[in-house]
Amino acid sequence: MKKNNRRDFIKAGVVTGVTMMTTSSHAKSSTPKEIKGPFYPITPHADKDFDLTHVDGQAGVAEGDVVEIMGRVLDTDGNPISGVTVDIWQANAAGRYRHPHDNNDAPLDPFFQGWAIVESGKEGAFRFKTIIPGAYPVMPNWTRPPHIHFKVSKAGYHELVTQMYFPNHPLNEVDHLLQGKSNEEQAMMVAKEVREQVLRYDIVLSQVSSNRM
Ligand SMILES: [Fe+2]
């Protein structure tokens, strides 16, 4: 029963046709990479916990639609990886990063944390509570759809820098970055709706190859 539940959980992720029992063949593709972009935080944030809707020491809460993102970090054999550093950063609900080089004139939100670093736990699980970021203009004919930047790392695995997208957002269909990916890759980069305000986003890391006897 428990094993079936676990298998169903994996099947509900981004790649199908894989079981926990696979040991040697790399049945899963790793999550596609995406550019890091110019807004990785460079100013200190004391509070980088999993809840981005609230900043320590501030009385207010972030503007925007709250969403919980839960997922697991897996290797390409489908095994969960604990102790992985999952580092995320994103724009606020108005589409503005808390970064000195973001010249978007949308307002900053003093109550939005914007950056979080957590570690995957047992069974590779992690979660964040945040708000859906706003779309923001890049060029006159290009508006980035809501997305969250991820940097995922652990010794022994290739570091993954990517971007997570929100399901069914119309701007996904015309985004120059997301549309540069295959359908299969896009399916791994767009989170899945579990229920209202809860998304699942599983991440697959590839092992650094070693010459095992
Ligand atoms: Fe971005």
XYZ file of C-alpha atoms and ligand atoms in Angstrom:
214
model
C 0.000 0.000 0.000
C 2.686 2.377 1.033
C 4.849 1.430 -1.916
C 1.964 1.947 -4.324
C 1.279 5.342 -2.880
C 4.865 6.283 -3.353
C 4.843 5.066 -6.919
C 1.662 6.975 -7.649
C 3.287 10.041 -6.188
C 6.142 9.759 -8.627
C 3.845 9.051 -11.531
C 2.000 12.226 -10.678
C 5.227 14.110 -11.319
C 6.611 15.251 -14.579
C 7.866 12.062 -16.165
C 5.846 8.925 -16.621
C 6.776 5.338 -17.127
C 9.415 5.145 -14.407
C 9.362 2.979 -11.323
C 11.348 3.165 -8.135
C 12.937 -0.170 -8.994
C 14.967 1.101 -11.910
C 18.588 0.982 -10.888
C 20.949 1.080 -13.814
C 19.298 2.688 -16.814
C 18.746 6.418 -16.690
C 15.028 6.291 -17.258
C 14.326 9.880 -16.254
C 15.660 12.949 -17.973
C 17.014 15.615 -15.667
C 14.998 18.805 -15.368
C 15.874 21.122 -18.270
C 18.218 24.002 -17.575
C 17.242 27.602 -18.135
C 19.216 30.844 -17.972
C 19.857 32.247 -14.518
C 18.800 35.740 -15.582
C 20.183 38.994 -14.192
C 18.334 39.138 -10.877
C 19.870 36.561 -8.562
C 19.851 38.419 -5.232
C 23.003 40.364 -4.427
C 21.848 42.240 -1.348
C 21.715 40.503 2.040
C 18.401 39.083 3.210
C 18.319 37.985 6.829
C 15.164 35.965 6.256
C 15.387 33.267 3.602
C 13.024 30.710 5.089
C 10.424 28.714 3.163
C 7.667 31.304 3.674
C 8.189 34.144 1.203
C 4.882 35.786 2.084
C 6.263 37.168 5.329
C 9.540 38.828 6.261
C 10.845 38.477 9.804
C 10.375 41.673 11.761
C 7.710 43.041 9.398
C 4.079 43.244 10.413
C 2.513 42.938 6.947
C 2.103 40.147 4.451
C 3.086 40.092 0.792
C 0.633 41.250 -1.852
C -0.603 38.663 -4.322
C -2.184 35.262 -4.660
C -0.656 32.832 -2.190
C 0.483 29.483 -3.523
C 2.229 26.556 -1.914
C 4.791 24.724 -4.017
C 5.697 21.233 -2.964
C 7.860 18.711 -4.680
C 10.631 16.198 -4.450
C 14.186 16.105 -5.707
C 14.909 12.841 -7.491
C 17.861 11.402 -9.324
C 17.621 10.080 -12.870
C 16.912 6.598 -11.514
C 13.895 7.923 -9.645
C 15.463 7.764 -6.182
C 14.744 10.649 -3.793
C 17.687 12.860 -2.802
C 17.725 14.438 0.644
C 20.034 17.254 1.714
C 19.732 19.130 -1.577
C 19.952 22.926 -1.419
C 16.931 24.407 -3.185
C 17.467 28.132 -3.719
C 14.640 30.159 -5.292
C 14.146 33.794 -6.203
C 11.299 35.557 -7.967
C 9.585 38.832 -8.767
C 6.822 40.151 -6.517
C 3.163 40.211 -7.502
C 3.738 43.373 -9.528
C 6.581 41.811 -11.515
C 9.480 43.547 -9.741
C 12.591 41.913 -8.311
C 14.227 43.219 -5.178
C 17.442 43.780 -7.085
C 19.271 47.034 -7.781
C 19.517 46.277 -11.512
C 15.786 45.725 -12.019
C 14.649 48.948 -13.660
C 11.035 47.855 -14.068
C 9.029 50.718 -12.571
C 6.535 48.362 -10.896
C 6.480 48.900 -7.100
C 8.571 46.983 -4.587
C 6.715 45.133 -1.845
C 8.400 45.543 1.558
C 6.528 42.517 2.870
C 7.620 40.108 0.155
C 10.710 38.046 0.896
C 11.570 37.320 -2.751
C 14.298 34.782 -1.972
C 14.373 31.510 -0.072
C 16.801 28.684 0.487
C 15.613 25.348 1.865
C 16.980 21.838 1.972
C 15.201 18.745 0.744
C 14.327 16.409 3.578
C 13.352 12.789 3.831
C 12.200 11.348 0.528
C 13.680 14.397 -1.194
C 10.706 16.565 -0.246
C 10.731 20.368 -0.129
C 8.125 23.097 -0.045
C 7.716 26.826 -0.305
C 4.891 29.197 0.465
C 4.931 32.189 -1.815
C 2.809 34.387 -4.082
C 2.357 34.034 -7.816
C 4.896 36.443 -9.320
C 3.741 39.055 -11.772
C 4.599 38.956 -15.458
C 7.170 41.558 -16.445
C 8.308 43.169 -19.697
C 11.659 42.237 -21.205
C 11.278 43.912 -24.599
C 8.400 45.746 -26.295
C 7.076 42.497 -27.760
C 8.057 40.116 -24.987
C 6.557 39.799 -21.529
C 7.891 37.012 -19.341
C 5.159 34.790 -17.921
C 5.102 34.301 -14.151
C 8.043 32.095 -13.203
C 10.252 31.200 -10.266
C 13.999 30.810 -10.635
C 15.590 27.729 -9.072
C 19.211 26.847 -8.300
C 19.423 23.298 -7.028
C 22.660 21.759 -5.816
C 24.260 18.951 -3.889
C 27.762 17.497 -4.060
C 27.804 14.529 -6.417
C 25.121 15.997 -8.722
C 25.260 18.517 -11.535
C 24.000 21.875 -10.314
C 20.691 22.761 -11.934
C 19.672 26.336 -12.700
C 16.192 26.532 -14.146
C 12.841 28.316 -14.088
C 9.493 26.932 -12.956
C 6.328 28.050 -14.737
C 2.682 28.162 -13.675
C 0.139 25.877 -15.343
C -2.222 27.249 -17.982
C -0.851 30.768 -18.038
C -1.493 32.265 -21.500
C 1.933 33.942 -21.619
C 3.557 30.500 -21.418
C 2.440 29.970 -25.017
C 4.379 32.933 -26.338
C 7.418 33.005 -24.043
C 10.657 32.972 -26.025
C 12.447 30.883 -23.404
C 9.779 28.297 -22.594
C 8.801 27.907 -26.249
C 12.421 27.144 -27.067
C 11.962 23.847 -25.222
C 10.470 20.613 -26.523
C 6.987 19.619 -25.370
C 8.537 17.022 -23.101
C 10.883 19.578 -21.564
C 8.059 22.069 -21.109
C 6.064 19.425 -19.267
C 8.915 19.157 -16.765
C 9.194 22.916 -16.310
C 5.525 23.731 -15.710
C 4.277 22.913 -12.209
C 1.174 20.733 -11.815
C -1.897 21.889 -9.944
C -2.628 19.541 -7.045
C -5.554 21.534 -5.736
C -6.447 25.166 -5.399
C -3.369 27.155 -4.347
C -1.141 24.063 -4.220
C 1.302 23.111 -6.970
C 3.641 20.176 -7.385
C 7.037 20.666 -8.976
C 9.421 17.729 -8.919
C 13.054 18.222 -9.841
C 15.373 15.632 -11.376
C 19.134 16.012 -10.941
C 21.742 14.053 -12.841
C 24.587 12.406 -11.016
C 28.151 13.408 -11.675
C 29.445 10.306 -13.367
C 31.833 8.138 -11.445
C 33.642 4.982 -12.339
C 31.988 2.571 -10.013
C 33.310 -0.960 -10.006
Fe 12.938 36.128 -13.996
